CSV table of C-alpha atoms in Angstrom, one decimal:
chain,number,residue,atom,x,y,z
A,1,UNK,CA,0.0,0.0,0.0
A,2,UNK,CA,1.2,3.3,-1.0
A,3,UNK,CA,0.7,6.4,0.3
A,4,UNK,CA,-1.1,7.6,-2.9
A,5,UNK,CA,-3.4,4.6,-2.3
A,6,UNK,CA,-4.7,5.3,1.2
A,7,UNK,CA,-8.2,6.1,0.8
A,8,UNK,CA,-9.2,10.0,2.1
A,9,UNK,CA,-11.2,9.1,4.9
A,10,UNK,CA,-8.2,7.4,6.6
A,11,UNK,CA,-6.6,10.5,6.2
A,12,UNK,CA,-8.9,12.6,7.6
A,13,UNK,CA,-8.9,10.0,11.1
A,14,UNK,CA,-5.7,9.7,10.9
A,15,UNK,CA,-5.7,14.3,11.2
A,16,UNK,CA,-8.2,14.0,14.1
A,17,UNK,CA,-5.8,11.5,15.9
A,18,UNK,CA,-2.7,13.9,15.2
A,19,UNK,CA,-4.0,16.6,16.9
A,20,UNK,CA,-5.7,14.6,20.0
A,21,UNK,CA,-2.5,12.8,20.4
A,22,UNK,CA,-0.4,16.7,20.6
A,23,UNK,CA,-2.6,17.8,23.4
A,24,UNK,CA,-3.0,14.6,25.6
A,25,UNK,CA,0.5,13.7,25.5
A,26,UNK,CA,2.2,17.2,26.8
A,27,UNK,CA,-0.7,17.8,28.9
A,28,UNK,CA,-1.2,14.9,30.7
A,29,UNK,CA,2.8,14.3,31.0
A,30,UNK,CA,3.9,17.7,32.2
A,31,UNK,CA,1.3,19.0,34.6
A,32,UNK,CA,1.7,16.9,37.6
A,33,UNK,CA,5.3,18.1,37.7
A,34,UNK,CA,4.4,21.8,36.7
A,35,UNK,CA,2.0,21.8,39.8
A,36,UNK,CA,3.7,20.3,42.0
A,37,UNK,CA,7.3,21.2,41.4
A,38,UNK,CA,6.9,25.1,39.8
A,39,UNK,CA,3.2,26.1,41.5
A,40,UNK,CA,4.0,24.0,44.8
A,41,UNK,CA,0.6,23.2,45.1
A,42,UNK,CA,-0.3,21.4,48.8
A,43,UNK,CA,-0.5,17.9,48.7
A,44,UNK,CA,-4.0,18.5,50.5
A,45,UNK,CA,-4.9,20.3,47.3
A,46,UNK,CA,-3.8,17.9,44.6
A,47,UNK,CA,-6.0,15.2,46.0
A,48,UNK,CA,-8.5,17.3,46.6
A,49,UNK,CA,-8.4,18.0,42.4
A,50,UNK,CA,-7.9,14.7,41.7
A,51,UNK,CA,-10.8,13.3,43.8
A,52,UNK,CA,-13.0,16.1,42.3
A,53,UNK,CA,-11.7,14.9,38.6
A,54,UNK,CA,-12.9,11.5,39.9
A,55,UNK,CA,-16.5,12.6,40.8
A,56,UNK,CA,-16.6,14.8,37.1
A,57,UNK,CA,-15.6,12.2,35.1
A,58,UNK,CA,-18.6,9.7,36.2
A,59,UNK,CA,-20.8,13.1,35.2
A,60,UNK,CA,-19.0,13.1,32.0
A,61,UNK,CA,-19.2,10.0,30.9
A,62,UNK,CA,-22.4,9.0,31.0
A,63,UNK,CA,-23.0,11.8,28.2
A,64,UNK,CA,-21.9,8.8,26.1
A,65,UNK,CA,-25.9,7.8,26.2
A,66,UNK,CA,-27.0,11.5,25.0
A,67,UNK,CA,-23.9,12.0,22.5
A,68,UNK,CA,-25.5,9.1,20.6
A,69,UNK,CA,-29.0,10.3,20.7
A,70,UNK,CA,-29.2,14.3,21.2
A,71,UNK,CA,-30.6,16.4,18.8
A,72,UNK,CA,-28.2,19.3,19.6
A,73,UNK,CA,-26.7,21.5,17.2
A,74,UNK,CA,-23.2,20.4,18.7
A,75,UNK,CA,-23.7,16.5,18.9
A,76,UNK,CA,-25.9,16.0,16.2
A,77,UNK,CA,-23.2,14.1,14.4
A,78,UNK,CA,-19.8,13.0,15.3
A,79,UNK,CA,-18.8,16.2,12.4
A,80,UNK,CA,-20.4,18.6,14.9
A,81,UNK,CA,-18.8,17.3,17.9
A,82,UNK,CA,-15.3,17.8,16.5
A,83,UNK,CA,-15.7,21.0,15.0
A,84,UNK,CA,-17.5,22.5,17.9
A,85,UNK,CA,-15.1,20.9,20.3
A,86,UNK,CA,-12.0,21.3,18.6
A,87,UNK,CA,-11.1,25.3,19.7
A,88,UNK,CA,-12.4,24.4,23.6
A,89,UNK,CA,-10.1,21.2,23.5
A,90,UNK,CA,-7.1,23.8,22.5
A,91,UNK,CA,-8.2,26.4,25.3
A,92,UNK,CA,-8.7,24.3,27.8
A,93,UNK,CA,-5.1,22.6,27.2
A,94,UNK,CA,-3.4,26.1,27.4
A,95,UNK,CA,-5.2,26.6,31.0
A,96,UNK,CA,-2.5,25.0,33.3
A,97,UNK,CA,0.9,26.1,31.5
A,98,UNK,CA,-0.2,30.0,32.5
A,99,UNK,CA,-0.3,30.7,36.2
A,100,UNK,CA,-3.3,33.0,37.3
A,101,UNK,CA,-0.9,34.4,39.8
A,102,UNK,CA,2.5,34.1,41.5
A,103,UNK,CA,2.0,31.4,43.3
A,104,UNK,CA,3.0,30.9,47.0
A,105,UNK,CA,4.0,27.7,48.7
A,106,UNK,CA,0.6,25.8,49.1
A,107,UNK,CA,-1.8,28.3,48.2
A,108,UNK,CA,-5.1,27.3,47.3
A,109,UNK,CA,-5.4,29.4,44.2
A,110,UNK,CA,-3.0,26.9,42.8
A,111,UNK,CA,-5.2,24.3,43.9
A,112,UNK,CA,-8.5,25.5,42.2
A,113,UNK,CA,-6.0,26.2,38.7
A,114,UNK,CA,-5.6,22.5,39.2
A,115,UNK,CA,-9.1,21.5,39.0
A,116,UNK,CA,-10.4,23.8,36.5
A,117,UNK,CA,-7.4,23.0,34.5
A,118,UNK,CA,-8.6,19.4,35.1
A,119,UNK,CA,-12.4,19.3,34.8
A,120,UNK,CA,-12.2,21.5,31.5
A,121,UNK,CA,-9.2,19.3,29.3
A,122,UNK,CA,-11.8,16.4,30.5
A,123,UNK,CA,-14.6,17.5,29.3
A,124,UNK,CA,-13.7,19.0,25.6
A,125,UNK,CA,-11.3,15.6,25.3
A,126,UNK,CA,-13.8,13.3,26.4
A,127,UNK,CA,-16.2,15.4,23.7
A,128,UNK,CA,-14.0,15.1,21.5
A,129,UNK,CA,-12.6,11.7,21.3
A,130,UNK,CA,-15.5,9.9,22.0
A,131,UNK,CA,-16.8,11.5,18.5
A,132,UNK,CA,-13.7,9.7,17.4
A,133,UNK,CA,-13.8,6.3,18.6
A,134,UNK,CA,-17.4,5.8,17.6
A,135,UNK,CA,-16.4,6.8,13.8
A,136,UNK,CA,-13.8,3.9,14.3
A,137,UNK,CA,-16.7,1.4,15.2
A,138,UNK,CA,-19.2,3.0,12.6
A,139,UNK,CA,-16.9,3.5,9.5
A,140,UNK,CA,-14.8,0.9,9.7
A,141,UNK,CA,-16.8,-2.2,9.8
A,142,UNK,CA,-14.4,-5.0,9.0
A,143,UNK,CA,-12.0,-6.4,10.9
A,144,UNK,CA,-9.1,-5.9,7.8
A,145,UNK,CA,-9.8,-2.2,7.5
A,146,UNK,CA,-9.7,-1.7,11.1
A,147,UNK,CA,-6.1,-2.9,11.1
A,148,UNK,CA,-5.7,-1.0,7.7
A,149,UNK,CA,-6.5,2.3,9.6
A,150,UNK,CA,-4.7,1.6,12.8
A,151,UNK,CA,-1.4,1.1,10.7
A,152,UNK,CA,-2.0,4.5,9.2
A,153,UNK,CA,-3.6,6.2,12.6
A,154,UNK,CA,-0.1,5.1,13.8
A,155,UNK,CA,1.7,7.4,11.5
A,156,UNK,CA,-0.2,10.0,13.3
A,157,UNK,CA,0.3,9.6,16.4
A,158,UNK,CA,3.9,9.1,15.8
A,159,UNK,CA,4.0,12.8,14.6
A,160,UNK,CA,2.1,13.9,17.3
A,161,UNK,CA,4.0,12.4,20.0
A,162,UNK,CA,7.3,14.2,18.9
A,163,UNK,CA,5.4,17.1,21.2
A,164,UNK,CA,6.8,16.0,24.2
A,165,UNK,CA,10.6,15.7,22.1
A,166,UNK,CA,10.0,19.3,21.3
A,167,UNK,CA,8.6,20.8,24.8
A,168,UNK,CA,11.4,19.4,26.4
A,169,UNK,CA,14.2,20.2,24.2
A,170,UNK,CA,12.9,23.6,23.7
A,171,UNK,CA,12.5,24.1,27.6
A,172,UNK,CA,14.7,22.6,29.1
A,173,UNK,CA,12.3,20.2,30.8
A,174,UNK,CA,10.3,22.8,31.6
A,175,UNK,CA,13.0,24.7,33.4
A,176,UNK,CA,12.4,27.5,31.4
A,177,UNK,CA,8.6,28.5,31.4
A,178,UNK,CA,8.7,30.9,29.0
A,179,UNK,CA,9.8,28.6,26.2
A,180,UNK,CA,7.3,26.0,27.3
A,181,UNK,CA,4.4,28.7,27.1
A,182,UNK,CA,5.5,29.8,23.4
A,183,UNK,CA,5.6,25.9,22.6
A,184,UNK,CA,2.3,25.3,24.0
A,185,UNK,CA,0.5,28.1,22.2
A,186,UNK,CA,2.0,26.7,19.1
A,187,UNK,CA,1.1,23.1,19.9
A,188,UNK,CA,-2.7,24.2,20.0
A,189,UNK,CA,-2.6,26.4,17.2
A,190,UNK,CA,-1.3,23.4,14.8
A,191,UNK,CA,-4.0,20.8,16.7
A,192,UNK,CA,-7.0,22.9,16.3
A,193,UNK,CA,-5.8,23.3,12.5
A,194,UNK,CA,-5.1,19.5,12.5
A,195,UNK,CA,-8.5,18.7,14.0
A,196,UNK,CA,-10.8,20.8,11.6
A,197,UNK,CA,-8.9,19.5,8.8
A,198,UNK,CA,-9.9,16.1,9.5
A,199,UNK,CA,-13.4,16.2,10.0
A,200,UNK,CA,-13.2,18.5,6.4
A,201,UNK,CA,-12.2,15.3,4.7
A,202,UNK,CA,-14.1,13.3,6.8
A,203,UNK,CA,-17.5,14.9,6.2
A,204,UNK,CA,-18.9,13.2,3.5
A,205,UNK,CA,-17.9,9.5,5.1
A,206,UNK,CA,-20.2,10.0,8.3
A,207,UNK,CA,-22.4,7.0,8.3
A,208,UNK,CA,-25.8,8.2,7.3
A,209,UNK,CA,-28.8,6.6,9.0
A,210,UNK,CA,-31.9,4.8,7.1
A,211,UNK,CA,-35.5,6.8,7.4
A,212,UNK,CA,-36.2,3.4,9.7
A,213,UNK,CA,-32.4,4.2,12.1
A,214,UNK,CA,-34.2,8.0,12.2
A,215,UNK,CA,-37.4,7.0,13.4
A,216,UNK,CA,-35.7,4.5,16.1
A,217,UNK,CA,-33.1,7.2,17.1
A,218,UNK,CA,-35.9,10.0,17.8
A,219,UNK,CA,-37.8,7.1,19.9
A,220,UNK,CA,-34.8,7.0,21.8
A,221,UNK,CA,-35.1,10.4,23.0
A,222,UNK,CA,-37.6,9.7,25.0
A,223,UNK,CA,-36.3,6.6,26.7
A,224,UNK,CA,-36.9,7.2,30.5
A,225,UNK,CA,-34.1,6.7,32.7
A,226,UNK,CA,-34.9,3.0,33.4
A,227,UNK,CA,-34.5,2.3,30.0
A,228,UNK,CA,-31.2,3.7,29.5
A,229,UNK,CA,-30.2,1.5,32.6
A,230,UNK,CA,-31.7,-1.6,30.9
A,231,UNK,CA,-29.4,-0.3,27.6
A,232,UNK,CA,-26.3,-0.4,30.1
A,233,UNK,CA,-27.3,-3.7,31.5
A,234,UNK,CA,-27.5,-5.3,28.3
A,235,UNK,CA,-24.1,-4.0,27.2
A,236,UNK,CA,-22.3,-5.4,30.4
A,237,UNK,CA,-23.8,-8.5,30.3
A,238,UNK,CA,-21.3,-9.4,27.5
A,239,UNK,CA,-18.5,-11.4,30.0
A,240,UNK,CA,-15.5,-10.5,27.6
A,241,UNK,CA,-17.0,-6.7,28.0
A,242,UNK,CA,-16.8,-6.9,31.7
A,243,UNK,CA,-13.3,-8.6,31.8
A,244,UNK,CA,-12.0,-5.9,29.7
A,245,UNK,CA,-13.2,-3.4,31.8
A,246,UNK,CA,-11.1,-4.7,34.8
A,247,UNK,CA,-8.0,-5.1,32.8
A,248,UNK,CA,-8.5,-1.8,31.0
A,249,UNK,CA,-8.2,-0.1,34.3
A,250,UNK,CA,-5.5,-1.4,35.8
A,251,UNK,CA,-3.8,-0.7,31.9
A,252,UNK,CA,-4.9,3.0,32.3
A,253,UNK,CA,-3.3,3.2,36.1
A,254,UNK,CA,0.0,1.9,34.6
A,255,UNK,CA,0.3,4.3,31.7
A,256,UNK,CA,-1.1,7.1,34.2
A,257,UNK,CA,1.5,6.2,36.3
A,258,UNK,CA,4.2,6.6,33.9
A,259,UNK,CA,2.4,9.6,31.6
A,260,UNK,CA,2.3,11.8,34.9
A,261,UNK,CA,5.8,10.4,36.7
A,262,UNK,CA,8.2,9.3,34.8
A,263,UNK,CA,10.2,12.7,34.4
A,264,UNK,CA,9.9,12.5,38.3
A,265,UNK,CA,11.2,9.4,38.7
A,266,UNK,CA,14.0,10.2,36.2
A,267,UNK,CA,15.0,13.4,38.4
A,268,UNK,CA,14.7,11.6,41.7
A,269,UNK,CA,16.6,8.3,41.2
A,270,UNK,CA,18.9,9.2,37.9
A,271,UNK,CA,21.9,12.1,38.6
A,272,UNK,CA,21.5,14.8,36.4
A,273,UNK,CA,25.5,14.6,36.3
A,274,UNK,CA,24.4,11.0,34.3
A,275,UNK,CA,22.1,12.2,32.2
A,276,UNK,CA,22.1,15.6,30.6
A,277,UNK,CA,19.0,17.5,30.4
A,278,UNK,CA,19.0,16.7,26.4
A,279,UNK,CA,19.5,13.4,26.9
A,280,UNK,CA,16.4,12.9,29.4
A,281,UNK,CA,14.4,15.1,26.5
A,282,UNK,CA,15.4,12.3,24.4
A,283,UNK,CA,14.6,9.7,26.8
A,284,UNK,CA,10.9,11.2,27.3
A,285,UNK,CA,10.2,11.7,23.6
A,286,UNK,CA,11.3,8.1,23.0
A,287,UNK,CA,8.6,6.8,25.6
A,288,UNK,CA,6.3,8.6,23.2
A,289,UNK,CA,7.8,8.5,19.9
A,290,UNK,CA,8.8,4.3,19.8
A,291,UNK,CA,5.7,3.0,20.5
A,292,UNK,CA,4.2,4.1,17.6
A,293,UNK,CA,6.9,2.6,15.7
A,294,UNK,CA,6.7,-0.2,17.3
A,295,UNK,CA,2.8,-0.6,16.2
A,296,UNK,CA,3.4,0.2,13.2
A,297,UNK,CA,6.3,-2.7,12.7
A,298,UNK,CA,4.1,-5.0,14.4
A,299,UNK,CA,1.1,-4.7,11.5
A,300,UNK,CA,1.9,-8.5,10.7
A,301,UNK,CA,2.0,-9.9,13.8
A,302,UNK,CA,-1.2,-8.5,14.5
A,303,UNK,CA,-2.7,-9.9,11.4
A,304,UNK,CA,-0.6,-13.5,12.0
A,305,UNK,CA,-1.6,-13.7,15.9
A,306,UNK,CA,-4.4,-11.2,16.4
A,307,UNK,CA,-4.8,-8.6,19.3
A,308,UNK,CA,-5.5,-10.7,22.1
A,309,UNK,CA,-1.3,-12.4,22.2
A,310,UNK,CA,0.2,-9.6,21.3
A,311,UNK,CA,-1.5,-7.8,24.2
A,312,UNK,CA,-1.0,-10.5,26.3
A,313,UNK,CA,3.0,-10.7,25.5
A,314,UNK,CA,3.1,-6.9,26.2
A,315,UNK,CA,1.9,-8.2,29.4
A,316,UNK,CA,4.1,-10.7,29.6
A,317,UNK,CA,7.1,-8.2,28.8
A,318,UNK,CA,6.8,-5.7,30.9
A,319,UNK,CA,6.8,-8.5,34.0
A,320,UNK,CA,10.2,-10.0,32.9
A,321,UNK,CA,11.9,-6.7,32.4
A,322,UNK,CA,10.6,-5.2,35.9
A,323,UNK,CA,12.1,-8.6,37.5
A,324,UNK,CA,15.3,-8.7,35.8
A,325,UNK,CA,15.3,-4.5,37.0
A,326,UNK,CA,14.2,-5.4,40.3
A,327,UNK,CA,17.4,-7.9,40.6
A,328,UNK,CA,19.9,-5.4,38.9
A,329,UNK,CA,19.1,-2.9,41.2
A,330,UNK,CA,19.0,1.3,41.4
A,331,UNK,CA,22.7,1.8,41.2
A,332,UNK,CA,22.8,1.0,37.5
A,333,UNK,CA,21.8,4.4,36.4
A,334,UNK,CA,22.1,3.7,32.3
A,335,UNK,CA,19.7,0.7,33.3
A,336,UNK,CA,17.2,2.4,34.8
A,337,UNK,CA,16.9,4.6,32.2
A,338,UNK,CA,16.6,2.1,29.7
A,339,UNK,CA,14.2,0.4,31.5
A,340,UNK,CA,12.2,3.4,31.9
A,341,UNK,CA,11.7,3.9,28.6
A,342,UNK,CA,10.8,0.5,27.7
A,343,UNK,CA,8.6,-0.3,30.1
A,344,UNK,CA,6.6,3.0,28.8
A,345,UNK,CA,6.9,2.2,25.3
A,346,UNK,CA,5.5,-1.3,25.9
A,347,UNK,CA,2.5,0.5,27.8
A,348,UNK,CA,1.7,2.9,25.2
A,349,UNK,CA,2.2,0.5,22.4
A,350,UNK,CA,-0.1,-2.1,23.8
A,351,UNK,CA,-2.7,0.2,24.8
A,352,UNK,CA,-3.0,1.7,20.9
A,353,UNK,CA,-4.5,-1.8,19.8
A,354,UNK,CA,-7.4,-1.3,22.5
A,355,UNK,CA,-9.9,0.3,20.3
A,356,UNK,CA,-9.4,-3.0,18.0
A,357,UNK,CA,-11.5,-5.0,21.1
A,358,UNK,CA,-13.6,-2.3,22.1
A,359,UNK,CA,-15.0,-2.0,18.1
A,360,UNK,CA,-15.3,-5.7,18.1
A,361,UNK,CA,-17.2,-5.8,21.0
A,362,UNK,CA,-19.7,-3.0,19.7
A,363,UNK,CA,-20.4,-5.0,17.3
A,364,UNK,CA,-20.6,-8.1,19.3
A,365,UNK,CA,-23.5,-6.5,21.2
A,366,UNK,CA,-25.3,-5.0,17.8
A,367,UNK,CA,-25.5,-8.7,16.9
A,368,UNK,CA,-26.3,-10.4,19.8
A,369,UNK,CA,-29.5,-7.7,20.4
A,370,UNK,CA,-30.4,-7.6,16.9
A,371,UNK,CA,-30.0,-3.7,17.4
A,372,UNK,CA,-30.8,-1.4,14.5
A,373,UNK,CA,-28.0,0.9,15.2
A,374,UNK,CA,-25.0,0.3,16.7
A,375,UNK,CA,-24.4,1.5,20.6
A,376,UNK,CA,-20.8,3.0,19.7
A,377,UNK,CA,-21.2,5.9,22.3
A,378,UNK,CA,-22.5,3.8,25.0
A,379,UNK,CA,-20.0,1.5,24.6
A,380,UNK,CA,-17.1,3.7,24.6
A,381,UNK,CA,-18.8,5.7,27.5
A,382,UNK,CA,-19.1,3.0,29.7
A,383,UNK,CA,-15.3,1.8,28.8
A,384,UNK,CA,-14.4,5.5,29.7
A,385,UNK,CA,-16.9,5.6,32.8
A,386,UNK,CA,-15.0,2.3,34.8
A,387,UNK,CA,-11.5,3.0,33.2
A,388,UNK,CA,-11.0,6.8,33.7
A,389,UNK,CA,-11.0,7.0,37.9
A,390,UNK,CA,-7.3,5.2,37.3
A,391,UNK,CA,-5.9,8.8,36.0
A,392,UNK,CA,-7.6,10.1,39.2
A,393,UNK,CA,-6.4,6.8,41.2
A,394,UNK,CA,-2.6,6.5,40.3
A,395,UNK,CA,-1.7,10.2,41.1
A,396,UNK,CA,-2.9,10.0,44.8
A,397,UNK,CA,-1.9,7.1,45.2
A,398,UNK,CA,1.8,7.4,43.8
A,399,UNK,CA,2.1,10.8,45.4
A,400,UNK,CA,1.4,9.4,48.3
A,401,UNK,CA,4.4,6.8,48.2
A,402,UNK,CA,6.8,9.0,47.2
A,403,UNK,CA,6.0,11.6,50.2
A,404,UNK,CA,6.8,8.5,52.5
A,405,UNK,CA,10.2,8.2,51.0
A,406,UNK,CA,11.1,11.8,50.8
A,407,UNK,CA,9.7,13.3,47.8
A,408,UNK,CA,9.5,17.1,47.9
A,409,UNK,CA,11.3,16.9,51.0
A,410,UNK,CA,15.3,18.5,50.3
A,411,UNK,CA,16.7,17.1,53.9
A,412,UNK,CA,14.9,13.3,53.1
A,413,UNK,CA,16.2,11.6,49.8
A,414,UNK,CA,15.3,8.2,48.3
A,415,UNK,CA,17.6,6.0,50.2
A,416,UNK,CA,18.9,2.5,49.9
A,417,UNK,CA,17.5,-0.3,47.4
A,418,UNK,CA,15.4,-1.0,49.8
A,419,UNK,CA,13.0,2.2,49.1
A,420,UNK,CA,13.5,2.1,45.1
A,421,UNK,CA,12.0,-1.4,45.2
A,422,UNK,CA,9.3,-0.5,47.2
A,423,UNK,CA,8.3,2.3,44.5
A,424,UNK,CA,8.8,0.1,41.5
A,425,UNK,CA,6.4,-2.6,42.9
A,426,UNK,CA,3.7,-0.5,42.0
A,427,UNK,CA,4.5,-0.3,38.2
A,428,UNK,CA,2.7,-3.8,38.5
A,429,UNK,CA,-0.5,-4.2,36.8
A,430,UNK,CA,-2.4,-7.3,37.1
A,431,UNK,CA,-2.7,-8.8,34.0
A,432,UNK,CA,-6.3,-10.5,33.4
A,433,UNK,CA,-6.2,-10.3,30.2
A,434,UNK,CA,-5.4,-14.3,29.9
A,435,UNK,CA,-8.3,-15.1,31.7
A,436,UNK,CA,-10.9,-13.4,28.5
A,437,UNK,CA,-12.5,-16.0,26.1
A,438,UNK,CA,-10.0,-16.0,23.3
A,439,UNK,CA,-12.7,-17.0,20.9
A,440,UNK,CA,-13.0,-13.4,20.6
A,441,UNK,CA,-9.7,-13.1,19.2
A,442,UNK,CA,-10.0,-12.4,15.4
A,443,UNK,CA,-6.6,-13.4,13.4
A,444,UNK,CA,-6.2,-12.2,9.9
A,445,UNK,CA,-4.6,-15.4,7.1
């Protein structure tokens, strides 16, 4: 397949992806350290804004039932959502790098930046990308062009991700917050740019509904409450849907953890005299950058062996290499870095192939219901709704570890391989995965 060949609409997903994956990366692995190393918020305050993120993100994602069904100007197709979404999703990522103030030590000003900063990048993305991932389930109806796309999604992403290359190199990890500012104001100028773009060429490939799927849809808006529980009930009967769920989380704790901590980590437990301050830029990008490249090399293994093992080798991977890190120990710097980075890169890359199970298991449940239109939004909504308290989850709880062992604390350091163990235990996820019914496994001759 050439690039002349790749049909437009793949494109156009592909340009939605780009500009998604350019906010969510530098936002959601720079703020814990801009908050709690430059704004010095409490540690009272930052789980405070995370419990509050918790509580708004339940509110926010059971939209997923109304996205599919409102007759609003701005979710009356997944077009709209974008396009209305799109220059909110850039605002609201510029909130956090600009300080509303000069911040004291612990003030609470800092603490309410947090959670607006929070609540609104939420929001827009969650507006946003759900549009998204239901076009993935909607469009792309076979299992061959779904692999097709996420070959050339990959591409995307792997454009996007260089962000996080540039922020840092440009800013010295964030050392200098001028340059980061200018950086981030560029970064959601070329997003919002790269998001209407998309849904341009897009357009004309929204799935259209039958005067029949019209009729049904407008019945739906008047589904009482109880029905939209029975809808949620049916979904979650599904046992793969439900094992998924459990594992999902734990999948979205680990790459929290390592999306919101690993330059912490790095500055903590690695010398800067080791590493230089380009060479950690380097480090952080790669965590991005490589998995990409790694999904995209991995195309024909996927169609050889399907989703399910090469998830469940991922798992299997990043279990060896924590053991064989564990038993090496914290002295060997150049180690730790390198296992850093591949431990993140295995994360990411594994959890870019989870749409593949969540579209096959929309369509599961359109089949098994004999449903006239496919529950996409409800789907993803209630993947989002169990899944999404683990970016809430894995701050608190991390922070709270590290403050035991010193962390923020100049006259208490990380001491002994006693302490750095005790921290690395909890980049263990458990790995359910095995346990779904690989029947659902679709491999590609």
């Amino acid at each position: 397949m050439t690039l002349l060949s790749i049909k437009p609409i793949a494109w156009g997903y592909s340009m939605i992806t780009l500009g998604t994956e350019m906010l969510n990366s530098v936002f959601s692995f720079y703020y814990v350290k801009l908050f709690l190393h430059l704004y010095k918020i409490s540690e009272v305050a930052f789980y405070q804004a995370q419990m509050i993120l918790m509580i708004w993100n339940a509110l926010n994602d059971l939209t997923g039932y109304f996205h599919n069904n409102s007759q609003a100007d701005c979710c009356s197709s997944r077009r709209s959502s974008v396009l209305y979404g799109a220059p909110l999703y850039s605002i609201a990522f510029l909130l956090p790098w600009f300080p509303w103030k000069y911040y004291q030590e612990g003030d609470w000003l800092s603490g309410l930046h947090l959670v607006v900063s929070l609540c609104a990048f939420d929001s827009t993305l969650t507006f946003v990308q759900q549009a998204q991932c239901t076009l993935f389930a909607e469009i792309f109806t076979r299992h061959e062009s779904r692999l097709q796309l996420i070959k050339i999604n990959q591409m995307a992403s792997l454009v996007g991700s260089t962000s996080i290359l540039f922020c840092g190199l440009i800013s010295d990890n964030m050392e200098i917050l001028l340059n980061f500012q200018a950086v981030a104001v560029v970064i959601a100028i070329l997003a919002s740019a790269s998001l209407y773009t998309g849904m341009y060429h897009m357009n004309r490939f929204e799935p259209k509904r039958s005067l029949e799927e019209n009729l049904f849809s407008e019945s739906e808006q008047d589904l009482p409450w109880t029905s939209v529980v029975s809808l949620m009930r049916q979904v979650l009967t599904q046992k793969n849907f439900c094992l998924f769920l459990v594992m999902n989380f734990f999948q979205v704790f680990h790459l929290t953890f390592f999306n919101n901590f690993m330059m912490i980590f790095a500055d903590s437990l690695i010398p800067k005299d080791v590493l230089s301050s380009s060479i950690r830029s380097i480090m952080y990008g790669a965590g991005f950058i490589c998995p990409q490249c790694l999904v995209l090399i991995s195309q024909s293994w996927l169609k050889k062996f399907g989703y399910y093992k090469i998830i469940l080798i991922s798992f299997y991977l990043e279990g060896t290499a924590s053991i064989v890190m564990l038993l090496l120990g914290q002295q060997y710097y150049y180690f730790l870095a390198l296992y850093l980075t591949i431990i993140m890169v295995i994360v990411q890359a594994s959890f870019c192939l989870f749409n593949l199970p969540l579209a096959d298991m929309v369509d599961a449940d359109l089949l098994k219901f004999n449903r006239q239109s496919p529950l996409s939004s409800m789907v993803f909504g209630i993947n989002a709704l169990f899944t999404k308290p683990a970016q809430s989850l894995a701050p608190m709880m991390i922070l709270s570890k590290l403050k035991q062992y010193g962390y923020g604390n100049p006259d208490k350091r990380f001491k002994g391989a006693g302490d750095i163990r005790r921290i690395r235990s909890l980049q263990g996820s458990p790995q359910i995965i095995k346990h779904c019914d690989k029947g659902s496994t679709r491999s590609i001759k």
